[in-house]
Coordinates of C-alpha atoms in Angstrom, one line a residue:
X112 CA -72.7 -156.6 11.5
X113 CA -75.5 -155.2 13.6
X114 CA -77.1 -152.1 12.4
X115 CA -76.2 -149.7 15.3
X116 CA -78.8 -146.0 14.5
X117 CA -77.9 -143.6 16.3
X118 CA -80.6 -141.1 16.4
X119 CA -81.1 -137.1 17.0
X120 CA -83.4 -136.2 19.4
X121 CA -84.1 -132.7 18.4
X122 CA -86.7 -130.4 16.5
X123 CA -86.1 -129.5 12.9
X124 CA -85.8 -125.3 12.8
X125 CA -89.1 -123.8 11.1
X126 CA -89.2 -120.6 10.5
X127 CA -93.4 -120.3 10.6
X128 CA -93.6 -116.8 9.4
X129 CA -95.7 -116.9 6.1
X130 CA -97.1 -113.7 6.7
X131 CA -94.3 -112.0 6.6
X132 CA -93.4 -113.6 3.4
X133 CA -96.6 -112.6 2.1
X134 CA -96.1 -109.1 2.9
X135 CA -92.8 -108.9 1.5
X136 CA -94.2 -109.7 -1.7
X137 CA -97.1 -107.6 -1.3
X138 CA -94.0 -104.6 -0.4
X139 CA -92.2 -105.8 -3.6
X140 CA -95.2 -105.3 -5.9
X141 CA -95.9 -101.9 -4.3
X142 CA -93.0 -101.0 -4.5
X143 CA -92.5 -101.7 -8.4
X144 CA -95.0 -99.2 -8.7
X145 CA -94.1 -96.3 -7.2
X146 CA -92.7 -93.0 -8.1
X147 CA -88.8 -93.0 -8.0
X148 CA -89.0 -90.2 -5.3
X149 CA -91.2 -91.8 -3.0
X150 CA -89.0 -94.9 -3.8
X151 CA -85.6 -93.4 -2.5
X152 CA -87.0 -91.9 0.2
X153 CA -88.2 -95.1 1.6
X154 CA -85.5 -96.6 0.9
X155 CA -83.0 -93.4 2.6
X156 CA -85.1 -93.8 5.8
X157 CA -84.6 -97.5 5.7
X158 CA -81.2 -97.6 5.3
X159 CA -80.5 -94.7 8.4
X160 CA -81.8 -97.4 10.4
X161 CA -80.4 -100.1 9.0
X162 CA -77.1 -98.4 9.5
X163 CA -77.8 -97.3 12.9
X164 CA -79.2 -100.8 14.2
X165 CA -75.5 -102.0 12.8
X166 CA -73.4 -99.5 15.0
X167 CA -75.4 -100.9 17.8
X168 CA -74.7 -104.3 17.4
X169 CA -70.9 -103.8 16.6
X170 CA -69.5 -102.0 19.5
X171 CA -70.3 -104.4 22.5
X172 CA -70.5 -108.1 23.3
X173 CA -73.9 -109.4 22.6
X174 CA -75.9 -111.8 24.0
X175 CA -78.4 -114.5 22.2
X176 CA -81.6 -112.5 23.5
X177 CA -80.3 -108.9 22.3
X178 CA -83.5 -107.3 21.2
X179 CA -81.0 -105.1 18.8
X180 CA -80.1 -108.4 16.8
X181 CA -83.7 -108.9 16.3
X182 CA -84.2 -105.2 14.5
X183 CA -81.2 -106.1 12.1
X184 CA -83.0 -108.4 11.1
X185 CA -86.1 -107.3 10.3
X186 CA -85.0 -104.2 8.8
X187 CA -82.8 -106.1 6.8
X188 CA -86.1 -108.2 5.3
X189 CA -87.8 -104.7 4.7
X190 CA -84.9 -103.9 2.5
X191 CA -85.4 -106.5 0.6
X192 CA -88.8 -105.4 -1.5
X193 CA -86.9 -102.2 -2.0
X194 CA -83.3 -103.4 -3.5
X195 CA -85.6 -105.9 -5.7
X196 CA -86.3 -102.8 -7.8
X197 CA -83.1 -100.0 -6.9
X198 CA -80.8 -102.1 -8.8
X199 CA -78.6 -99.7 -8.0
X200 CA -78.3 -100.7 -4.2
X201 CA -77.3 -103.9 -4.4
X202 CA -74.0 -103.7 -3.5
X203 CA -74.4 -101.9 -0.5
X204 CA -77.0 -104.9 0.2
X205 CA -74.7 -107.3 0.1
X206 CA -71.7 -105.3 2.0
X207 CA -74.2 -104.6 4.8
X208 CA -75.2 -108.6 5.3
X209 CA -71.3 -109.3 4.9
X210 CA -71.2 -106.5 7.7
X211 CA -73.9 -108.1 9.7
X212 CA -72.5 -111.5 8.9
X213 CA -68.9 -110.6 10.1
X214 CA -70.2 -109.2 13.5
X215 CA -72.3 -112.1 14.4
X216 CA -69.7 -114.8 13.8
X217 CA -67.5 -112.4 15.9
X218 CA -70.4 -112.4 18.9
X219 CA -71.1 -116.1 18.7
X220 CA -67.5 -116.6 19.7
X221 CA -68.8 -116.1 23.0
X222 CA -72.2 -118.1 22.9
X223 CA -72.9 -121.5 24.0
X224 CA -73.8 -122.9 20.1
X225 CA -74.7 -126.1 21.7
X226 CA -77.9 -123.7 23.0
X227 CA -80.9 -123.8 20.4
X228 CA -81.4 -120.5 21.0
X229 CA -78.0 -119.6 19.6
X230 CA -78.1 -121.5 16.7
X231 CA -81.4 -120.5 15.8
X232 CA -80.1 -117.2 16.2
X233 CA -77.2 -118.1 13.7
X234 CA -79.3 -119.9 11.5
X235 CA -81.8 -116.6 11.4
X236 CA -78.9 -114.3 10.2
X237 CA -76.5 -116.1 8.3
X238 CA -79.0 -118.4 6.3
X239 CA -82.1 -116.1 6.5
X240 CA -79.8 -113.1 5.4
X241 CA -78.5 -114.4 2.6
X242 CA -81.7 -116.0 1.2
X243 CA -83.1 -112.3 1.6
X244 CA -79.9 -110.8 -0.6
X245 CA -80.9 -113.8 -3.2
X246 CA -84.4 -112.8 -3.5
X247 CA -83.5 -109.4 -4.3
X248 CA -80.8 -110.6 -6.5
X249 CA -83.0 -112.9 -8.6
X250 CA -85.1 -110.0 -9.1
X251 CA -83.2 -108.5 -11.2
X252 CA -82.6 -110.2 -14.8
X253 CA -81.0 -107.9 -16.5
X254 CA -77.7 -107.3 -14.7
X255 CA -75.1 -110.0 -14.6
X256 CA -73.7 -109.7 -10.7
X257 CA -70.4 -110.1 -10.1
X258 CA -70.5 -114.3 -8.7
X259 CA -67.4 -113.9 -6.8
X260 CA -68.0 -112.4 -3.1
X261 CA -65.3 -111.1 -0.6
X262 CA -66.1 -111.4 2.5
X263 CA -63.8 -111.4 5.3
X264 CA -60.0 -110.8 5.1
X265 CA -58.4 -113.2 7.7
X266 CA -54.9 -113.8 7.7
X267 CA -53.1 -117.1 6.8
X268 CA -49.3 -117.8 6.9
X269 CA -50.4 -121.1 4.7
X270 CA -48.8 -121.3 0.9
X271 CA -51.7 -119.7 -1.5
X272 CA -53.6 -120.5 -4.6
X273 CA -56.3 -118.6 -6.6
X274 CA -59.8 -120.2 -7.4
X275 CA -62.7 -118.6 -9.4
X276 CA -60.8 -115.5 -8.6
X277 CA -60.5 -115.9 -5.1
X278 CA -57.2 -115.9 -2.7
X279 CA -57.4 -119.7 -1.1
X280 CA -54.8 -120.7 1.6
X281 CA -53.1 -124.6 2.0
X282 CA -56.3 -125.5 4.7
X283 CA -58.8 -123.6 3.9
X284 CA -62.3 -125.4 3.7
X285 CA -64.2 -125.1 0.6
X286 CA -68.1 -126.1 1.3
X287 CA -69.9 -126.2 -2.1
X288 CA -73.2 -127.2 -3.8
X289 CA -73.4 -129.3 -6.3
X290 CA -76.0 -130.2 -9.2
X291 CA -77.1 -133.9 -8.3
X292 CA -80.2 -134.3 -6.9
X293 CA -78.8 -136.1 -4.2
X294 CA -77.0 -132.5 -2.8
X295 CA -79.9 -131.4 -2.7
X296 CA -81.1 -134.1 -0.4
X297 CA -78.2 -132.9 1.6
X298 CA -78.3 -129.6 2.1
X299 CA -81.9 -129.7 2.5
X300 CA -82.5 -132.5 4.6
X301 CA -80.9 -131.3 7.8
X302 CA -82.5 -129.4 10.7
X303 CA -81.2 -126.5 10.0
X304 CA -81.6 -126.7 6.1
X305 CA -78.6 -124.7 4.1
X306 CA -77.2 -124.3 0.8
X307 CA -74.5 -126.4 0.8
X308 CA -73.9 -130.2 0.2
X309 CA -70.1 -130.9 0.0
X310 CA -67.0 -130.1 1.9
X311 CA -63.7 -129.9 0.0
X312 CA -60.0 -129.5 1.9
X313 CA -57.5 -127.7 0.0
X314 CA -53.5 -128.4 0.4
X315 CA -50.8 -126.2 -1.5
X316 CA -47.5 -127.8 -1.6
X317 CA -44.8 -125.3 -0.3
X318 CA -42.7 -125.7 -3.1
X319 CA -44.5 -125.6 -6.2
X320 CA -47.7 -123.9 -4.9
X321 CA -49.8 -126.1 -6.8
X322 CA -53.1 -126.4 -4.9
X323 CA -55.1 -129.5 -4.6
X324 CA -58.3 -130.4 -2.9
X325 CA -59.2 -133.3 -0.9
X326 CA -62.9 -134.4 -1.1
X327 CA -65.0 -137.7 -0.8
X328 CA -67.1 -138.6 -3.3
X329 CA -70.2 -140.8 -2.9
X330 CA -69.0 -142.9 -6.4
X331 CA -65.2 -143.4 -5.7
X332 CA -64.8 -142.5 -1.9
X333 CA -61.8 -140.1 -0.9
X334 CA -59.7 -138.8 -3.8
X335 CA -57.3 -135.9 -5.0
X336 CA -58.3 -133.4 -7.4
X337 CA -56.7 -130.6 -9.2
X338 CA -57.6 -127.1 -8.9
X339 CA -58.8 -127.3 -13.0
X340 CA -60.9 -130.6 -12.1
X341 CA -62.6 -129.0 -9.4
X342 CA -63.5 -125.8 -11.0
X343 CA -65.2 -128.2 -14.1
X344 CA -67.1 -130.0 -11.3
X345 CA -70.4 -128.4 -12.0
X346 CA -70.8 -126.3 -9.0
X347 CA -74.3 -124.1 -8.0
X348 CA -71.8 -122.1 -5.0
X349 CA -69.5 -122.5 -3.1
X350 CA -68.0 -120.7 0.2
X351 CA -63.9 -120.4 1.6
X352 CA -64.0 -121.1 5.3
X353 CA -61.0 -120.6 7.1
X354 CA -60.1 -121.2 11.0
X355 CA -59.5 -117.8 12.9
X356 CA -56.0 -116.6 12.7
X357 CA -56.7 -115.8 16.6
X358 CA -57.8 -119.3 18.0
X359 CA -55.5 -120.3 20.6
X360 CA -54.1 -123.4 18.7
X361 CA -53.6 -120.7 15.5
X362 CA -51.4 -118.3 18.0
X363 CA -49.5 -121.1 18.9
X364 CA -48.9 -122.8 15.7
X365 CA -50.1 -120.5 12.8
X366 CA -49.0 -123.1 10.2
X367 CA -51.9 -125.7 11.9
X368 CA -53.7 -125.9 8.8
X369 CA -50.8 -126.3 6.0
X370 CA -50.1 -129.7 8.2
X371 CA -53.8 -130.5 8.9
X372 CA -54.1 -130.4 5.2
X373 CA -50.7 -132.2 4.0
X374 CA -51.6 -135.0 6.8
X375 CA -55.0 -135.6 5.1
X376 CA -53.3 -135.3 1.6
X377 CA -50.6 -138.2 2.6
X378 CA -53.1 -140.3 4.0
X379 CA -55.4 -140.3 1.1
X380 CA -52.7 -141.0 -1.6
X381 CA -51.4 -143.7 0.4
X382 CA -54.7 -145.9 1.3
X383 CA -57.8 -146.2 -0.6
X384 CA -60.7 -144.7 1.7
X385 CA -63.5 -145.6 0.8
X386 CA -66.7 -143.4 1.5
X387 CA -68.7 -143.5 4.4
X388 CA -72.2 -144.2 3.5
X389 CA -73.5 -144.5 7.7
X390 CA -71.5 -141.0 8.1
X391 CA -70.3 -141.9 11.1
X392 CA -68.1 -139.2 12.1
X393 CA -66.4 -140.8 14.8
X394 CA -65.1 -143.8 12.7
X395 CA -61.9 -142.9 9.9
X396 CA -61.6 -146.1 8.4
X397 CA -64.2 -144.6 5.7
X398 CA -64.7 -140.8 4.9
X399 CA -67.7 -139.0 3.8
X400 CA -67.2 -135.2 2.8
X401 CA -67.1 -133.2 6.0
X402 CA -64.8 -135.9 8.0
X403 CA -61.8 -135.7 5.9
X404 CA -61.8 -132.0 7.0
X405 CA -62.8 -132.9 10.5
X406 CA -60.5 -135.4 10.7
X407 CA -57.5 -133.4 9.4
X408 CA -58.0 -130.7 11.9
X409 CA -58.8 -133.0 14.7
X410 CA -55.7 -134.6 14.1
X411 CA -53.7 -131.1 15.0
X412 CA -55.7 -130.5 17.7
X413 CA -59.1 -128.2 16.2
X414 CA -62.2 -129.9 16.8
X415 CA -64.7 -128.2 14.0
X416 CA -68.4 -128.6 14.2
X417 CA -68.1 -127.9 18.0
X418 CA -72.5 -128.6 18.1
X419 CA -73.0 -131.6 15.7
X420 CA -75.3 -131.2 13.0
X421 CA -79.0 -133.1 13.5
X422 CA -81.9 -135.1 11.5
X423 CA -84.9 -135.5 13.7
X424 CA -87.6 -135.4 11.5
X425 CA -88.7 -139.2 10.7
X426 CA -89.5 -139.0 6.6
X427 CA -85.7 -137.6 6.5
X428 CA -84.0 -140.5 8.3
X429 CA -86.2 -143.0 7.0
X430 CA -84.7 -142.1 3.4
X431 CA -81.7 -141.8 4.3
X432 CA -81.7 -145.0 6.1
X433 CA -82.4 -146.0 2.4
X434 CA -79.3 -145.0 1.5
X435 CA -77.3 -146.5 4.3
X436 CA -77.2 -143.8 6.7
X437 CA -77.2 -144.5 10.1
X438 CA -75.9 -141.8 12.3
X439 CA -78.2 -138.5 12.5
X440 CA -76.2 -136.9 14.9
X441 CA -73.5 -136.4 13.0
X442 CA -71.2 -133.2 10.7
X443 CA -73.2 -132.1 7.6
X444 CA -71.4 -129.3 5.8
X445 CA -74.1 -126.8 5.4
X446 CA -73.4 -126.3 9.3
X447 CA -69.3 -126.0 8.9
X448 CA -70.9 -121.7 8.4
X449 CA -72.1 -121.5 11.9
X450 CA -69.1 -122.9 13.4
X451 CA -67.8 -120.0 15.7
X452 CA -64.1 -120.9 15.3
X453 CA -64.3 -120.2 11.1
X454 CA -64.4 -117.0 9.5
X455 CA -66.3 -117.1 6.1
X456 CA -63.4 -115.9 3.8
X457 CA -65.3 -115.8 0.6
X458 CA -68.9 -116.8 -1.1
X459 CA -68.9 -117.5 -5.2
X460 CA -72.3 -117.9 -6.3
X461 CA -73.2 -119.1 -10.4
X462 CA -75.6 -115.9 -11.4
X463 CA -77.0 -118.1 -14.3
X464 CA -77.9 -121.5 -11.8
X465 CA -79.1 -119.3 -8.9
X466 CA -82.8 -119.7 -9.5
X467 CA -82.3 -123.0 -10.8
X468 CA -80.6 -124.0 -6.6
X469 CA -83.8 -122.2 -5.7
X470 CA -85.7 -124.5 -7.8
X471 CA -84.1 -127.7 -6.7
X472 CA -84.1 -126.5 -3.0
X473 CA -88.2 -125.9 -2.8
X474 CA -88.6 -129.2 -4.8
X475 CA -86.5 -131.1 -2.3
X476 CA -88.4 -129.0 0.4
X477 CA -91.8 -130.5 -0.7
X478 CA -90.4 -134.2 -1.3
X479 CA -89.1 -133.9 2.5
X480 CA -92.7 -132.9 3.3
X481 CA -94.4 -135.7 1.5
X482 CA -91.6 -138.1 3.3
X483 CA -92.9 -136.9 7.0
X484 CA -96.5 -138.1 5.8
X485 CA -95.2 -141.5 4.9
X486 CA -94.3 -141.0 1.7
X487 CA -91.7 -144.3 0.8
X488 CA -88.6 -144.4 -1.6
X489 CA -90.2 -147.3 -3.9
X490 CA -87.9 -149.5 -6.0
X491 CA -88.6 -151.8 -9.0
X492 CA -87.9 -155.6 -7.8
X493 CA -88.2 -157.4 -11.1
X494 CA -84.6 -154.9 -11.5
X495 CA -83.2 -156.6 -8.8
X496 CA -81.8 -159.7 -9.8
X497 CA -80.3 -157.2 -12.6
X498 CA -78.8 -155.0 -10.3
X499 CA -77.5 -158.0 -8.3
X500 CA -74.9 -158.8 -11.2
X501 CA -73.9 -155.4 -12.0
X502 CA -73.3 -155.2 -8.6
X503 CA -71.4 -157.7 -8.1
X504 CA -69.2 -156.9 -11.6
X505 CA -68.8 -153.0 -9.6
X506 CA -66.7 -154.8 -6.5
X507 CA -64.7 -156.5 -9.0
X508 CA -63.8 -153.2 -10.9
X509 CA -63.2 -151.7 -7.2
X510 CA -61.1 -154.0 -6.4
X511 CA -58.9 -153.1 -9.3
X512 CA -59.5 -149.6 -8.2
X513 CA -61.9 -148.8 -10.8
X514 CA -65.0 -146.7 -10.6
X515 CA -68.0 -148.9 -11.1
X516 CA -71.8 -147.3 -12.2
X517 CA -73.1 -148.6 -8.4
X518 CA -70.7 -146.5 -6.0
X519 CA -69.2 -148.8 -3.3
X520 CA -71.3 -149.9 0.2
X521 CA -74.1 -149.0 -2.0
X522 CA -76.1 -152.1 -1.8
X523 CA -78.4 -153.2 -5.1
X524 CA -81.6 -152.3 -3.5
X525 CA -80.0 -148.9 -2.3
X526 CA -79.1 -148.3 -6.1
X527 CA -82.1 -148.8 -7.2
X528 CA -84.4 -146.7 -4.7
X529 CA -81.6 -143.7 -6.0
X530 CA -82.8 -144.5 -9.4
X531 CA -86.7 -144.2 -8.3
X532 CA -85.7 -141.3 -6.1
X533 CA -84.2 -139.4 -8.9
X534 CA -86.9 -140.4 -11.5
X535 CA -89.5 -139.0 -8.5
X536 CA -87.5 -135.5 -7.9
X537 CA -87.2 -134.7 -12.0
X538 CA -90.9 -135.4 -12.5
X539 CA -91.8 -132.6 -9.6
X540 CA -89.3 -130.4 -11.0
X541 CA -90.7 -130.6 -14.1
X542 CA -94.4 -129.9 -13.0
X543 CA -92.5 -126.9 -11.0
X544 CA -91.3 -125.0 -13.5
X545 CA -94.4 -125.1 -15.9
X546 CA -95.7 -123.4 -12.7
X547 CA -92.8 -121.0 -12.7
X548 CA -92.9 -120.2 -16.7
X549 CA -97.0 -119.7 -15.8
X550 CA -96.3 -117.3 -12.7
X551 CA -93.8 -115.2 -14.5
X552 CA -96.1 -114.8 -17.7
X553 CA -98.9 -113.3 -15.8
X554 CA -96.8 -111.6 -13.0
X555 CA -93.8 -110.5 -15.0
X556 CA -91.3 -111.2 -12.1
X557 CA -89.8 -114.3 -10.6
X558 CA -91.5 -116.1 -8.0
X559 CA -89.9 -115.9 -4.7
X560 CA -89.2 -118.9 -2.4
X561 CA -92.1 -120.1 -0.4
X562 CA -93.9 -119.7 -4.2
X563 CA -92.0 -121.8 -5.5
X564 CA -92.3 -124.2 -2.7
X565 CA -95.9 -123.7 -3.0
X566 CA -95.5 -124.8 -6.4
X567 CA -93.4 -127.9 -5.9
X568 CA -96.1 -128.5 -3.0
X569 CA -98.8 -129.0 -5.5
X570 CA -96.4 -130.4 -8.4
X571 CA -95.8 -133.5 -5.8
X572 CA -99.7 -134.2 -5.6
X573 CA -100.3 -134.6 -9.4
X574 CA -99.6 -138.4 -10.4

């Protein structure tokens, strides 16, 4: 059939503020170096205003252009220097941006999110926030933090199950990020670029409680897994979304998401669905990750992603019309965070992989960058014939209901530009990291993000 792009017409977000990265790091090497006193009383002073900024914000209905948001913000950056070296104050770090986090998803209730303006705004606080509580995290070697992080309590009448420590409820969304360099692509190709490049739904059956998540793959389209399979599933984070318990729909029917989920669970054990490589939201007959939990809900009546996600900048869509995408207006699942109608439940983060995602996200970063200048997704054609056969062996092993090494709607010449992709990504990375090992030799600490984008920057210009 006809190839039918449908295309965003929107900036990509950018944040444009090197110098205040640049002084943050300049802050975080002063700071290193002086006396403990002068360091706590900073930091005391600091956190008065950091506390009083949050009583400000808390007690009234905001609106987008609320010059109080805007102090929360940058006080919460100037923190960040100081907690890189108080070890001590981490936790309250990461309570206060839970804090901050809770009250703005609160607030944005009553915002227009289809506004810029209020999802830059959301973008800024939730995104931004946490990047700054990572920096300060990564900072810190020595101590092994806790990976699994409470955030909310919001109450569900749905059948329970545990995960990675967590309380999960029948419905609850589960956005991860994975290991492949193809999440990476995901999360970071977007307008808003996130953290996270999958979105799992999670059913508990009433009677036995045993807890299993729906999810589309790229390789075998929609499938069931256990709550052991998904746990083994390498993971770099993941976050528990849950709809508000006081949503209209919720009041009405607090048991919404145990059927939204045992719906979608029904549907995919009784039809193959294959995954949806155009990610056409609009269109069930295949499913990529975010529409079998859009779909569920929508069925019973919740429409999620209420401003659809967008990929305007040209590099982006032309590589991901290499990959068969065609919609760019569409539901990617590092938005599903912003979505005014979910609370953030939970956020689980791997302690050991966290500089590694940092790694893999500035690579990606730079890759995106060199695809904006006209950089093209090559492919080997002397392969193709090659492919062509193994390609064609893959449909007959789907058509048995096997997996085959080319997933699905993955076309030959799709398969192969993934190959090229992939072999283009490691060799970056690899440069990257010699810079990394180099930088904390002669610094002694970790560099922070826009180094290390920097890095992959320059690592993409050596053949």
């Amino acid at each position: 059939g006809s190839i039918n792009v449908v295309k965003a017409t929107t900036k990509p977000f950018a944040w444009n503020q090197d110098s205040v990265w640049h002084k943050l790091e300049n802050d975080f090497r002063k700071a290193q170096h002086l006396k403990p006193a002068q360091r706590d009383s900073t930091f005391r002073s600091l956190k008065i205003i950091a506390d009083l900024n949050l009583a400000a914000i808390q007690g009234k209905q905001l609106s987008v252009t609320d010059s109080n948001v805007g102090v929360v913000e940058h006080i919460f950056f100037s923190l960040a220097p100081l907690i890189a070296v108080k070890a001590g104050e981490l936790y309250w770090y990461s309570n206060y941006y839970n804090e901050v986090r809770n009250c703005i998803k609160l607030q944005s209730q009553h915002w227009d999110v289809q506004q810029v303006a209020a999802r830059n705004l959301l973008y800024r606080l939730l995104y931004g926030m946490r990047i700054a509580l990572e920096e300060a995290l990564l900072q810190h070697t020595d101590i092994r933090f806790p990976p699994a992080m409470l955030v909310k309590h919001e109450p569900s009448v749905t059948p329970k199950a545990e995960i990675f420590g967590i309380e999960v409820h029948s419905g609850d969304l589960l956005v991860s990020r994975g290991g492949a360099e193809v999440s990476a692509l995901i999360s970071r190709g977007n307008d808003y670029p996130g953290n996270f490049s999958h979105v799992a739904l999670l059913y508990v059956e009433e009677k036995t409680n045993k807890a299993f998540l729906i999810e589309a793959h790229i390789e075998k389209g929609v499938t069931i897994s256990s709550l052991e399979q998904y746990e083994k599933d390498k993971k770099l984070r993941f976050m528990v979304m849950r709809p508000r318990a006081d949503l209209p729909v919720m009041i009405a029917d607090p048991m919404l998401p145990q059927r939204a989920a045992k719906k979608m669970y029904q549907q995919a054990l009784s039809r193959h669905i294959p995954y949806d490589f155009k990610m056409n939201y609009q269109d069930s007959t295949a499913l990529f990750c975010s529409e079998v939990a859009s779909l569920a809900y929508r069925q019973n009546g919740l429409q999620l992603w209420p401003s659809l996600s967008t990929i305007s900048s040209q590099g982006v869509v032309n590589w991901l019309q290499d990959f068969g995408v065609e919609n760019f207006v569409t539901q990617m699942p590092s938005d599903l965070e912003y979505d005014p109608q979910l609370a953030v439940v939970a956020e689980w983060r791997d302690p050991g992989t966290l500089f590694k995602d940092h790694i893999d996200n500035a690579v990606m970063d730079a890759l995106l960058a060199g695809a904006d200048n006209g950089e093209e997704i090559g492919y080997n054609p002397w392969a193709l014939p090659v492919v062509r056969i193994i390609k064609a062996y893959c449909m007959i092993q789907n058509s048995f209901g096997k997996t085959g090494v080319i997933p699905e709607g993955m076309s030959a010449t799709s398969a192969l530009k993934n190959e090229y992709f992939v072999a283009m990504y490691n060799r970056i990375k690899l440069n990257t990291e010699q810079m990394v090992h180099e930088f904390i030799k002669w610094y002694g600490y970790r560099p922070p993000y826009w180094k290390l984008v920097e890095f992959a920057r320059k690592a993409a210009t050596k053949k």
